[in-house]
mmCIF file of C-alpha atoms in Angstrom:
data_model
loop_
_atom_site.group_PDB
_atom_site.id
_atom_site.type_symbol
_atom_site.label_atom_id
_atom_site.label_comp_id
_atom_site.label_asym_id
_atom_site.label_seq_id
_atom_site.Cartn_x
_atom_site.Cartn_y
_atom_site.Cartn_z
ATOM 1 C CA MET L 1 -15.897 -11.359 -34.226
ATOM 2 C CA LYS L 2 -17.845 -13.277 -36.989
ATOM 3 C CA SER L 3 -19.679 -10.719 -39.439
ATOM 4 C CA LEU L 4 -23.805 -10.609 -40.532
ATOM 5 C CA HIS L 5 -23.513 -9.512 -44.361
ATOM 6 C CA LEU L 6 -27.149 -7.570 -44.506
ATOM 7 C CA LYS L 7 -29.038 -7.756 -48.158
ATOM 8 C CA ALA L 8 -28.268 -4.034 -50.349
ATOM 9 C CA GLY L 9 -30.594 -1.521 -49.109
ATOM 10 C CA ARG L 10 -31.673 -3.794 -46.186
ATOM 11 C CA ASP L 11 -30.270 -2.040 -43.715
ATOM 12 C CA LYS L 12 -32.213 1.522 -43.254
ATOM 13 C CA SER L 13 -34.310 0.151 -40.527
ATOM 14 C CA LEU L 14 -30.612 0.059 -38.238
ATOM 15 C CA LYS L 15 -29.870 3.726 -39.600
ATOM 16 C CA ARG L 16 -33.178 4.415 -37.930
ATOM 17 C CA ARG L 17 -31.343 2.531 -34.737
ATOM 18 C CA HIS L 18 -33.973 -0.093 -34.787
ATOM 19 C CA PRO L 19 -32.235 -3.012 -32.652
ATOM 20 C CA TRP L 20 -34.191 -5.809 -35.234
ATOM 21 C CA ILE L 21 -32.179 -7.507 -37.517
ATOM 22 C CA PHE L 22 -35.073 -10.287 -39.090
ATOM 23 C CA SER L 23 -34.116 -13.327 -40.951
ATOM 24 C CA GLY L 24 -34.975 -11.809 -44.621
ATOM 25 C CA ALA L 25 -32.335 -9.175 -44.598
ATOM 26 C CA VAL L 26 -29.738 -11.537 -44.659
ATOM 27 C CA GLU L 27 -27.287 -12.109 -47.008
ATOM 28 C CA LYS L 28 -24.868 -14.137 -45.443
ATOM 29 C CA VAL L 29 -23.348 -14.953 -41.808
ATOM 30 C CA ASP L 30 -19.042 -15.878 -42.076
ATOM 31 C CA GLY L 31 -18.241 -18.724 -39.491
ATOM 32 C CA ALA L 32 -20.690 -20.701 -37.967
ATOM 33 C CA PRO L 33 -21.905 -18.711 -34.526
ATOM 34 C CA ALA L 34 -23.365 -19.600 -32.029
ATOM 35 C CA ASN L 35 -26.534 -19.580 -30.071
ATOM 36 C CA GLY L 36 -26.629 -15.862 -29.374
ATOM 37 C CA GLU L 37 -22.957 -15.452 -30.084
ATOM 38 C CA THR L 38 -22.043 -11.489 -30.661
ATOM 39 C CA VAL L 39 -21.798 -10.957 -34.461
ATOM 40 C CA LEU L 40 -20.577 -7.416 -36.385
ATOM 41 C CA VAL L 41 -23.279 -5.934 -38.420
ATOM 42 C CA LYS L 42 -22.420 -5.294 -41.882
ATOM 43 C CA ALA L 43 -24.134 -2.966 -45.489
ATOM 44 C CA ALA L 44 -22.975 -2.536 -48.647
ATOM 45 C CA GLY L 45 -19.104 -4.303 -46.971
ATOM 46 C CA GLN L 46 -19.575 -2.060 -44.194
ATOM 47 C CA PRO L 47 -19.992 -2.702 -39.933
ATOM 48 C CA VAL L 48 -23.151 -1.113 -38.782
ATOM 49 C CA ALA L 49 -23.720 -2.583 -35.519
ATOM 50 C CA VAL L 50 -22.820 -5.007 -33.029
ATOM 51 C CA ALA L 51 -25.464 -8.001 -32.343
ATOM 52 C CA ALA L 52 -26.359 -11.170 -30.787
ATOM 53 C CA TRP L 53 -27.044 -14.183 -32.865
ATOM 54 C CA SER L 54 -30.133 -15.646 -33.080
ATOM 55 C CA PRO L 55 -30.542 -18.836 -36.149
ATOM 56 C CA GLN L 56 -33.497 -20.183 -35.051
ATOM 57 C CA SER L 57 -35.855 -16.653 -34.418
ATOM 58 C CA GLN L 58 -37.353 -14.437 -37.323
ATOM 59 C CA ILE L 59 -35.649 -11.554 -35.401
ATOM 60 C CA CYS L 60 -32.614 -13.548 -36.688
ATOM 61 C CA ALA L 61 -30.091 -10.605 -34.496
ATOM 62 C CA ARG L 62 -31.064 -7.926 -31.802
ATOM 63 C CA VAL L 63 -28.897 -5.124 -31.871
ATOM 64 C CA TRP L 64 -26.733 -4.898 -28.829
ATOM 65 C CA SER L 65 -24.906 -1.770 -29.652
ATOM 66 C CA PHE L 66 -24.731 0.683 -32.908
ATOM 67 C CA ASP L 67 -21.248 2.242 -32.140
ATOM 68 C CA CYS L 68 -19.070 -1.282 -33.820
ATOM 69 C CA SER L 69 -16.124 -0.309 -31.026
ATOM 70 C CA VAL L 70 -17.527 -1.214 -28.476
ATOM 71 C CA VAL L 71 -16.940 -4.903 -26.448
ATOM 72 C CA VAL L 72 -19.471 -7.376 -25.339
ATOM 73 C CA GLU L 73 -18.382 -8.414 -22.468
ATOM 74 C CA GLU L 74 -19.003 -8.022 -18.286
ATOM 75 C CA LYS L 75 -17.780 -4.784 -18.109
ATOM 76 C CA PHE L 76 -20.665 -3.809 -21.075
ATOM 77 C CA PHE L 77 -23.301 -5.891 -19.076
ATOM 78 C CA ARG L 78 -22.051 -3.533 -15.422
ATOM 79 C CA GLU L 79 -22.466 -0.008 -16.979
ATOM 80 C CA ARG L 80 -25.679 -1.433 -19.196
ATOM 81 C CA ILE L 81 -27.519 -2.464 -15.504
ATOM 82 C CA ASN L 82 -25.298 0.407 -14.171
ATOM 83 C CA GLN L 83 -27.334 2.614 -16.241
ATOM 84 C CA ALA L 84 -30.952 1.656 -16.335
ATOM 85 C CA VAL L 85 -30.704 1.523 -12.080
ATOM 86 C CA ALA L 86 -29.811 4.341 -12.176
ATOM 87 C CA LEU L 87 -33.099 5.541 -14.527
ATOM 88 C CA ARG L 88 -34.959 3.984 -11.804
ATOM 89 C CA ALA L 89 -33.218 5.966 -8.335
ATOM 90 C CA SER L 90 -33.988 9.056 -11.061
ATOM 91 C CA LEU L 91 -38.006 8.291 -10.797
ATOM 92 C CA PRO L 92 -40.577 9.719 -8.595
ATOM 93 C CA ALA L 93 -42.027 6.167 -7.983
ATOM 94 C CA PHE L 94 -39.037 5.184 -6.480
ATOM 95 C CA HIS L 95 -39.952 7.001 -3.156
ATOM 96 C CA HIS L 96 -43.186 4.978 -3.194
ATOM 97 C CA SER L 97 -42.702 1.680 -3.713
ATOM 98 C CA ASN L 98 -39.763 -0.606 -3.572
ATOM 99 C CA ALA L 99 -40.740 -2.954 -6.863
ATOM 100 C CA LEU L 100 -39.714 -1.011 -10.240
ATOM 101 C CA ARG L 101 -39.395 -2.821 -13.485
ATOM 102 C CA LEU L 102 -35.161 -2.392 -13.527
ATOM 103 C CA VAL L 103 -34.582 -3.119 -17.290
ATOM 104 C CA HIS L 104 -36.913 -3.096 -19.722
ATOM 105 C CA GLY L 105 -35.114 -5.203 -22.489
ATOM 106 C CA GLU L 106 -34.043 -3.009 -25.532
ATOM 107 C CA SER L 107 -35.212 0.694 -24.700
ATOM 108 C CA ASP L 108 -33.040 0.046 -21.845
ATOM 109 C CA GLY L 109 -30.175 -1.720 -24.695
ATOM 110 C CA LEU L 110 -30.781 -5.198 -23.596
ATOM 111 C CA PRO L 111 -32.280 -7.193 -25.605
ATOM 112 C CA GLY L 112 -34.412 -10.033 -24.063
ATOM 113 C CA LEU L 113 -33.946 -9.213 -20.743
ATOM 114 C CA ILE L 114 -35.978 -8.095 -18.316
ATOM 115 C CA VAL L 115 -35.788 -7.316 -14.565
ATOM 116 C CA ASP L 116 -38.459 -6.660 -11.942
ATOM 117 C CA ARG L 117 -37.005 -5.779 -8.423
ATOM 118 C CA TYR L 118 -39.699 -6.414 -5.960
ATOM 119 C CA ALA L 119 -38.299 -5.462 -2.304
ATOM 120 C CA ASP L 120 -35.621 -7.350 -1.941
ATOM 121 C CA VAL L 121 -35.545 -9.982 -4.734
ATOM 122 C CA LEU L 122 -35.107 -9.648 -8.383
ATOM 123 C CA VAL L 123 -36.715 -11.309 -10.841
ATOM 124 C CA VAL L 124 -35.548 -11.583 -14.305
ATOM 125 C CA GLN L 125 -36.572 -12.941 -17.947
ATOM 126 C CA PHE L 126 -33.853 -14.545 -19.924
ATOM 127 C CA LEU L 127 -35.893 -13.636 -23.130
ATOM 128 C CA SER L 128 -33.366 -13.856 -25.994
ATOM 129 C CA ALA L 129 -30.681 -15.861 -26.891
ATOM 130 C CA GLY L 130 -28.264 -13.651 -26.930
ATOM 131 C CA ALA L 131 -29.414 -12.324 -23.251
ATOM 132 C CA GLU L 132 -29.234 -15.623 -22.445
ATOM 133 C CA PHE L 133 -25.738 -16.317 -23.445
ATOM 134 C CA TRP L 134 -24.779 -13.711 -21.273
ATOM 135 C CA ARG L 135 -26.501 -14.931 -18.371
ATOM 136 C CA GLU L 136 -23.654 -15.063 -16.182
ATOM 137 C CA ALA L 137 -22.672 -11.880 -16.364
ATOM 138 C CA ILE L 138 -25.630 -10.943 -16.229
ATOM 139 C CA LEU L 139 -26.907 -12.223 -12.859
ATOM 140 C CA ASP L 140 -23.308 -10.746 -11.360
ATOM 141 C CA ALA L 141 -23.708 -7.408 -12.091
ATOM 142 C CA LEU L 142 -27.167 -7.562 -11.236
ATOM 143 C CA ALA L 143 -26.520 -9.299 -7.692
ATOM 144 C CA ALA L 144 -23.104 -6.497 -7.362
ATOM 145 C CA GLN L 145 -25.410 -3.394 -8.537
ATOM 146 C CA THR L 146 -28.773 -3.589 -6.498
ATOM 147 C CA GLY L 147 -27.532 -6.158 -3.416
ATOM 148 C CA CYS L 148 -30.279 -8.477 -4.173
ATOM 149 C CA GLU L 149 -29.302 -11.576 -2.745
ATOM 150 C CA ALA L 150 -32.049 -13.497 -3.949
ATOM 151 C CA ILE L 151 -32.981 -14.074 -8.038
ATOM 152 C CA TYR L 152 -35.526 -15.425 -9.009
ATOM 153 C CA GLU L 153 -36.081 -16.601 -12.786
ATOM 154 C CA ARG L 154 -38.791 -16.451 -14.250
ATOM 155 C CA SER L 155 -37.582 -17.436 -18.648
ATOM 156 C CA ASP L 156 -40.459 -19.470 -19.261
ATOM 157 C CA ALA L 157 -42.048 -17.210 -21.444
ATOM 158 C CA GLU L 158 -43.853 -18.769 -25.408
ATOM 159 C CA VAL L 159 -40.608 -16.193 -26.712
ATOM 160 C CA ARG L 160 -38.094 -18.389 -25.375
ATOM 161 C CA THR L 161 -39.272 -21.601 -27.707
ATOM 162 C CA LEU L 162 -38.241 -18.946 -31.042
ATOM 163 C CA GLU L 163 -35.313 -18.429 -30.298
ATOM 164 C CA GLY L 164 -34.695 -22.033 -29.783
ATOM 165 C CA LEU L 165 -34.550 -22.415 -26.089
ATOM 166 C CA GLN L 166 -35.868 -24.039 -23.296
ATOM 167 C CA SER L 167 -37.919 -22.636 -20.294
ATOM 168 C CA ARG L 168 -36.249 -22.665 -16.818
ATOM 169 C CA VAL L 169 -37.798 -21.140 -13.637
ATOM 170 C CA GLY L 170 -35.703 -21.368 -10.326
ATOM 171 C CA PHE L 171 -34.001 -18.814 -7.854
ATOM 172 C CA ALA L 172 -31.159 -18.089 -10.041
ATOM 173 C CA ARG L 173 -28.775 -16.973 -6.972
ATOM 174 C CA GLY L 174 -29.579 -17.685 -3.526
ATOM 175 C CA ASN L 175 -32.908 -19.329 -1.521
ATOM 176 C CA ARG L 176 -36.152 -17.882 0.756
ATOM 177 C CA GLU L 177 -38.870 -17.771 0.440
ATOM 178 C CA ALA L 178 -40.860 -15.419 -2.798
ATOM 179 C CA LYS L 179 -44.665 -17.008 -2.943
ATOM 180 C CA ARG L 180 -45.913 -14.294 -1.872
ATOM 181 C CA CYS L 181 -43.006 -11.487 -1.688
ATOM 182 C CA PRO L 182 -44.621 -8.859 0.597
ATOM 183 C CA ILE L 183 -44.485 -5.328 -1.168
ATOM 184 C CA VAL L 184 -45.222 -1.403 -1.182
ATOM 185 C CA GLU L 185 -46.761 1.004 -3.506
ATOM 186 C CA TYR L 186 -48.383 4.835 -2.920
ATOM 187 C CA GLY L 187 -49.511 3.175 0.720
ATOM 188 C CA LEU L 188 -50.629 -0.135 0.574
ATOM 189 C CA ASN L 189 -49.512 -3.513 0.628
ATOM 190 C CA TYR L 190 -49.014 -5.436 -1.392
ATOM 191 C CA ARG L 191 -48.759 -9.193 -1.745
ATOM 192 C CA VAL L 192 -46.372 -10.692 -5.118
ATOM 193 C CA ASP L 193 -46.401 -14.475 -5.845
ATOM 194 C CA VAL L 194 -43.069 -14.167 -7.635
ATOM 195 C CA GLU L 195 -42.839 -17.642 -8.325
ATOM 196 C CA ALA L 196 -46.271 -18.437 -10.176
ATOM 197 C CA GLY L 197 -48.009 -15.450 -11.114
ATOM 198 C CA GLN L 198 -48.566 -14.157 -14.254
ATOM 199 C CA LYS L 199 -45.400 -12.383 -15.948
ATOM 200 C CA THR L 200 -42.624 -11.744 -13.279
ATOM 201 C CA GLY L 201 -45.836 -11.610 -10.233
ATOM 202 C CA PHE L 202 -47.558 -8.286 -10.776
ATOM 203 C CA PHE L 203 -48.387 -6.103 -13.088
ATOM 204 C CA LEU L 204 -45.789 -2.879 -12.202
ATOM 205 C CA ASP L 205 -46.583 -1.266 -15.303
ATOM 206 C CA GLN L 206 -50.093 -0.667 -14.387
ATOM 207 C CA ARG L 207 -48.551 0.898 -11.087
ATOM 208 C CA GLU L 208 -50.151 5.031 -11.868
ATOM 209 C CA ASN L 209 -53.264 3.646 -13.091
ATOM 210 C CA ARG L 210 -53.462 1.947 -9.996
ATOM 211 C CA GLN L 211 -53.155 5.220 -8.278
ATOM 212 C CA ARG L 212 -55.307 7.123 -11.010
ATOM 213 C CA VAL L 213 -58.507 4.779 -10.379
ATOM 214 C CA ARG L 214 -57.682 4.776 -6.396
ATOM 215 C CA ALA L 215 -58.204 8.844 -6.960
ATOM 216 C CA LEU L 216 -61.954 8.076 -9.289
ATOM 217 C CA ALA L 217 -63.073 5.651 -7.437
ATOM 218 C CA ALA L 218 -64.291 7.975 -4.800
ATOM 219 C CA GLY L 219 -68.311 7.707 -3.854
ATOM 220 C CA ARG L 220 -68.456 4.756 -6.823
ATOM 221 C CA GLU L 221 -69.976 1.149 -6.916
ATOM 222 C CA VAL L 222 -67.394 -0.543 -8.964
ATOM 223 C CA LEU L 223 -66.537 -3.450 -10.987
ATOM 224 C CA ASP L 224 -62.823 -5.013 -11.571
ATOM 225 C CA ALA L 225 -63.072 -7.094 -14.579
ATOM 226 C CA PHE L 226 -59.774 -9.686 -14.919
ATOM 227 C CA CYS L 227 -58.832 -8.249 -11.124
ATOM 228 C CA TYR L 228 -55.742 -10.988 -10.616
ATOM 229 C CA THR L 229 -54.661 -10.215 -7.448
ATOM 230 C CA GLY L 230 -57.365 -7.521 -6.743
ATOM 231 C CA GLY L 231 -54.149 -4.821 -7.478
ATOM 232 C CA PHE L 232 -57.166 -2.257 -9.293
ATOM 233 C CA SER L 233 -59.483 -3.599 -5.639
ATOM 234 C CA VAL L 234 -57.370 -2.343 -3.378
ATOM 235 C CA ALA L 235 -56.460 0.878 -5.068
ATOM 236 C CA ALA L 236 -60.626 1.415 -5.189
ATOM 237 C CA LEU L 237 -61.442 0.702 -1.884
ATOM 238 C CA ALA L 238 -58.548 2.535 -0.237
ATOM 239 C CA GLY L 239 -59.708 5.721 -2.666
ATOM 240 C CA GLY L 240 -63.298 5.146 -1.263
ATOM 241 C CA ALA L 241 -65.001 2.973 -3.084
ATOM 242 C CA THR L 242 -68.665 2.440 -1.792
ATOM 243 C CA GLN L 243 -68.094 -1.098 -2.765
ATOM 244 C CA VAL L 244 -66.397 -3.361 -5.242
ATOM 245 C CA THR L 245 -67.146 -6.852 -7.345
ATOM 246 C CA ALA L 246 -64.170 -7.713 -8.266
ATOM 247 C CA VAL L 247 -63.925 -10.867 -11.200
ATOM 248 C CA ASP L 248 -61.095 -13.194 -12.401
ATOM 249 C CA SER L 249 -61.041 -16.875 -14.125
ATOM 250 C CA SER L 250 -58.277 -17.596 -11.694
ATOM 251 C CA ALA L 251 -58.886 -19.136 -8.418
ATOM 252 C CA ALA L 252 -55.832 -19.016 -7.118
ATOM 253 C CA ALA L 253 -55.025 -14.877 -8.042
ATOM 254 C CA LEU L 254 -58.254 -14.352 -6.254
ATOM 255 C CA GLU L 255 -56.617 -16.212 -2.934
ATOM 256 C CA VAL L 256 -53.667 -13.610 -3.088
ATOM 257 C CA ALA L 257 -56.798 -11.087 -3.372
ATOM 258 C CA LYS L 258 -57.917 -12.217 -0.006
ATOM 259 C CA GLU L 259 -54.484 -11.449 1.229
ATOM 260 C CA ASN L 260 -53.766 -8.616 -0.041
ATOM 261 C CA LEU L 261 -56.951 -7.307 1.043
ATOM 262 C CA ALA L 262 -55.721 -8.071 4.969
ATOM 263 C CA ALA L 263 -52.490 -7.015 4.658
ATOM 264 C CA ASN L 264 -54.454 -3.583 4.015
ATOM 265 C CA ALA L 265 -56.558 -4.379 6.891
ATOM 266 C CA MET L 266 -59.817 -3.687 4.192
ATOM 267 C CA ASP L 267 -63.064 -3.490 5.390
ATOM 268 C CA VAL L 268 -64.673 -6.859 3.041
ATOM 269 C CA SER L 269 -68.480 -6.636 3.339
ATOM 270 C CA ARG L 270 -67.583 -3.389 0.515
ATOM 271 C CA ILE L 271 -65.922 -6.196 -1.566
ATOM 272 C CA SER L 272 -67.110 -9.159 -3.455
ATOM 273 C CA LEU L 273 -64.775 -11.740 -4.964
ATOM 274 C CA GLU L 274 -66.415 -13.617 -8.301
ATOM 275 C CA GLN L 275 -64.708 -16.543 -9.519
ATOM 276 C CA ALA L 276 -66.030 -16.270 -12.760
ATOM 277 C CA ASP L 277 -65.186 -16.243 -16.897
ATOM 278 C CA VAL L 278 -65.177 -12.796 -17.082
ATOM 279 C CA PHE L 279 -67.209 -12.369 -19.940
ATOM 280 C CA ALA L 280 -70.254 -14.455 -19.263
ATOM 281 C CA TYR L 281 -70.299 -12.410 -15.461
ATOM 282 C CA GLN L 282 -70.821 -9.251 -17.315
ATOM 283 C CA ARG L 283 -74.096 -10.923 -19.281
ATOM 284 C CA LEU L 284 -75.078 -12.309 -15.466
ATOM 285 C CA LEU L 285 -74.500 -8.688 -14.527
ATOM 286 C CA ARG L 286 -76.862 -7.550 -17.238
ATOM 287 C CA GLU L 287 -79.617 -9.736 -16.860
ATOM 288 C CA ARG L 288 -79.513 -8.804 -12.567
ATOM 289 C CA GLY L 289 -79.479 -4.868 -13.428
ATOM 290 C CA ARG L 290 -76.519 -3.939 -12.258
ATOM 291 C CA SER L 291 -74.459 -1.048 -12.845
ATOM 292 C CA PHE L 292 -71.866 0.655 -12.028
ATOM 293 C CA GLY L 293 -69.770 3.765 -11.401
ATOM 294 C CA LEU L 294 -66.314 2.588 -12.646
ATOM 295 C CA VAL L 295 -65.144 -0.087 -15.121
ATOM 296 C CA VAL L 296 -62.424 -1.042 -14.866
ATOM 297 C CA LEU L 297 -61.115 -4.284 -17.875
ATOM 298 C CA ASP L 298 -57.702 -5.079 -17.617
ATOM 299 C CA PRO L 299 -57.535 -8.363 -19.480
ATOM 300 C CA PRO L 300 -54.936 -10.862 -19.981
ATOM 301 C CA LYS L 301 -52.947 -9.937 -23.854
ATOM 302 C CA PHE L 302 -55.389 -11.227 -26.087
ATOM 303 C CA ALA L 303 -53.582 -10.497 -29.034
ATOM 304 C CA PRO L 304 -49.134 -11.371 -29.032
ATOM 305 C CA THR L 305 -49.236 -10.583 -32.501
ATOM 306 C CA ALA L 306 -50.149 -8.459 -35.057
ATOM 307 C CA ALA L 307 -51.431 -11.689 -36.889
ATOM 308 C CA GLN L 308 -53.764 -12.643 -34.252
ATOM 309 C CA ALA L 309 -55.162 -9.212 -33.535
ATOM 310 C CA LYS L 310 -58.560 -9.544 -35.740
ATOM 311 C CA ASN L 311 -59.677 -12.420 -33.186
ATOM 312 C CA ALA L 312 -58.470 -10.320 -29.802
ATOM 313 C CA ALA L 313 -60.206 -7.664 -32.111
ATOM 314 C CA ARG L 314 -63.555 -9.136 -31.611
ATOM 315 C CA ALA L 315 -62.521 -10.567 -27.618
ATOM 316 C CA TYR L 316 -61.805 -6.633 -27.190
ATOM 317 C CA LYS L 317 -65.179 -5.214 -28.554
ATOM 318 C CA ASP L 318 -67.473 -7.929 -26.321
ATOM 319 C CA ILE L 319 -66.173 -7.496 -22.894
ATOM 320 C CA ASN L 320 -65.953 -3.506 -23.724
ATOM 321 C CA LEU L 321 -69.547 -3.872 -25.547
ATOM 322 C CA MET L 322 -70.631 -5.480 -22.008
ATOM 323 C CA ALA L 323 -68.177 -3.268 -19.524
ATOM 324 C CA LEU L 324 -70.392 0.367 -21.626
ATOM 325 C CA ARG L 325 -73.653 -0.912 -21.155
ATOM 326 C CA LEU L 326 -73.374 -1.358 -16.856
ATOM 327 C CA LEU L 327 -71.773 1.565 -17.242
ATOM 328 C CA LYS L 328 -74.459 4.695 -15.482
ATOM 329 C CA PRO L 329 -74.730 7.555 -16.787
ATOM 330 C CA GLY L 330 -71.739 9.535 -16.303
ATOM 331 C CA GLY L 331 -70.221 6.718 -15.175
ATOM 332 C CA LEU L 332 -66.233 6.234 -16.258
ATOM 333 C CA LEU L 333 -64.372 2.811 -18.147
ATOM 334 C CA ALA L 334 -61.220 2.267 -17.692
ATOM 335 C CA THR L 335 -60.299 -0.581 -20.359
ATOM 336 C CA PHE L 336 -56.865 -1.310 -21.049
ATOM 337 C CA SER L 337 -55.080 -4.287 -23.550
ATOM 338 C CA CYS L 338 -51.593 -5.053 -23.466
ATOM 339 C CA SER L 339 -51.043 -6.826 -27.036
ATOM 340 C CA GLY L 340 -48.300 -6.118 -28.855
ATOM 341 C CA GLY L 341 -50.493 -7.041 -31.818
ATOM 342 C CA VAL L 342 -53.024 -4.434 -30.778
ATOM 343 C CA SER L 343 -51.944 -0.624 -31.976
ATOM 344 C CA ALA L 344 -53.200 2.754 -29.640
ATOM 345 C CA GLU L 345 -55.884 3.481 -32.800
ATOM 346 C CA LEU L 346 -56.844 0.090 -33.859
ATOM 347 C CA PHE L 347 -57.858 -0.184 -30.071
ATOM 348 C CA GLN L 348 -59.600 2.856 -29.275
ATOM 349 C CA SER L 349 -61.694 1.736 -33.187
ATOM 350 C CA ILE L 350 -62.608 -1.225 -31.127
ATOM 351 C CA VAL L 351 -63.541 0.952 -28.161
ATOM 352 C CA ALA L 352 -65.703 2.942 -30.595
ATOM 353 C CA GLY L 353 -67.234 0.739 -32.717
ATOM 354 C CA ALA L 354 -68.327 -1.520 -28.499
ATOM 355 C CA ALA L 355 -70.400 1.772 -27.309
ATOM 356 C CA ALA L 356 -71.533 2.375 -31.113
ATOM 357 C CA ASP L 357 -72.934 -1.376 -31.107
ATOM 358 C CA ALA L 358 -73.953 -0.783 -27.069
ATOM 359 C CA GLY L 359 -76.303 2.447 -28.004
ATOM 360 C CA VAL L 360 -73.801 4.448 -25.646
ATOM 361 C CA ASP L 361 -72.393 7.994 -26.035
ATOM 362 C CA ALA L 362 -69.196 8.505 -24.705
ATOM 363 C CA LYS L 363 -65.884 10.319 -25.302
ATOM 364 C CA ILE L 364 -62.402 10.102 -23.627
ATOM 365 C CA ILE L 365 -61.061 12.831 -21.693
ATOM 366 C CA GLU L 366 -57.719 10.167 -20.619
ATOM 367 C CA ARG L 367 -55.186 8.364 -21.868
ATOM 368 C CA PHE L 368 -53.135 5.632 -20.102
ATOM 369 C CA GLY L 369 -49.824 3.786 -20.932
ATOM 370 C CA ALA L 370 -47.120 1.910 -18.581
ATOM 371 C CA ALA L 371 -45.921 3.776 -16.002
ATOM 372 C CA ALA L 372 -42.030 5.154 -16.345
ATOM 373 C CA ASP L 373 -39.704 2.277 -14.998
ATOM 374 C CA HIS L 374 -41.253 0.886 -18.504
ATOM 375 C CA PRO L 375 -39.244 3.877 -21.365
ATOM 376 C CA VAL L 376 -39.850 3.347 -25.202
ATOM 377 C CA ALA L 377 -36.655 4.054 -26.943
ATOM 378 C CA LEU L 378 -37.554 5.866 -29.531
ATOM 379 C CA GLN L 379 -36.821 4.007 -32.801
ATOM 380 C CA PHE L 380 -38.422 1.254 -30.716
ATOM 381 C CA PRO L 381 -42.007 1.685 -31.359
ATOM 382 C CA GLU L 382 -42.808 -1.470 -30.524
ATOM 383 C CA GLY L 383 -41.719 -1.261 -26.788
ATOM 384 C CA ASP L 384 -45.050 0.643 -26.174
ATOM 385 C CA TYR L 385 -47.103 -2.002 -25.950
ATOM 386 C CA LEU L 386 -49.697 -0.887 -22.728
ATOM 387 C CA LYS L 387 -52.846 1.557 -23.659
ATOM 388 C CA GLY L 388 -55.647 2.435 -21.805
ATOM 389 C CA LEU L 389 -58.578 5.226 -22.245
ATOM 390 C CA LEU L 390 -60.827 6.095 -19.640
ATOM 391 C CA LEU L 391 -63.866 7.177 -21.151
ATOM 392 C CA LEU L 392 -67.148 8.988 -19.782
ATOM 393 C CA ARG L 393 -70.324 7.517 -20.032
ATOM 394 C CA ALA L 394 -73.026 10.304 -21.240
#
């Protein structure tokens, strides 16, 4: 095994079991390991970890194991994937949905690997050089462990370019119609486009939050902003919302939303699907004198990295300011950020600023996070990307 040597004093994060090694911490590399090849990480000449080498990325190595005796081979991936799948089978959500995240990257000890299950179809993302290097072994292990014959690859995230990898999309195993994969979540039916939908096709991390909105929606008029394929809208209608206004800029997403409504035999007279820019549409609603008892804000990722947080803060503030102005007294705002570059503290500060500028008094009555099938390793806080607040307007 080729070796990666750290500069003196640059092993502190590894001692805390953080799985990333940045290029600035590297003193030298013995030999010329290939992109994704396993290397032995050494500090002061002593082995400290086994990692995947990624020379084109700022994160130049991602740790497979801190046990230096571990051999990274097919068996290693079978065991890690078996552990990850077994964890999901132990969760309550396993009994309420046939759509779960089975592998959540670093938090499951498999850096750069994302696997979501939609009924009998797996969607996989290889987002790191190491995961790409072991692609075939990983696919074999997933097929054997889950019994799913169809595995669709969505390795099209921008992060792959940072790893020196090209995008790849298509069936990696098997083949079947997957543009409208039917799933069930807490008794509600959804259609998932795993081939062209955002991320892997659906926002599984919001499962429990959709269920919470369902419980809160009774008797309220709801605004679902950035509604995508209508996950929160369907949940709100099922919970007894009197009326739902669902807004998204994507015509394709709204077409799937219509199918989701039809799949649940929803009363379409109680929902209005609007294709529009959410920022502009919120202002239009304000001009029309509209108000709502519950507003859901689930925007796309405005700040993938901390460097983009400043611009993202303005966008988050804008949409939350308008949402708070559209809330009736006693109304609820469920507002989210999935931006890794925006911390929970910063997000709360942004929303607080929005409330101040809106001239609205509001208080936090709940906090939201990702569903339990998106675990966060204690030593890897970067995995805790989804944060949300439930606000009550005075």
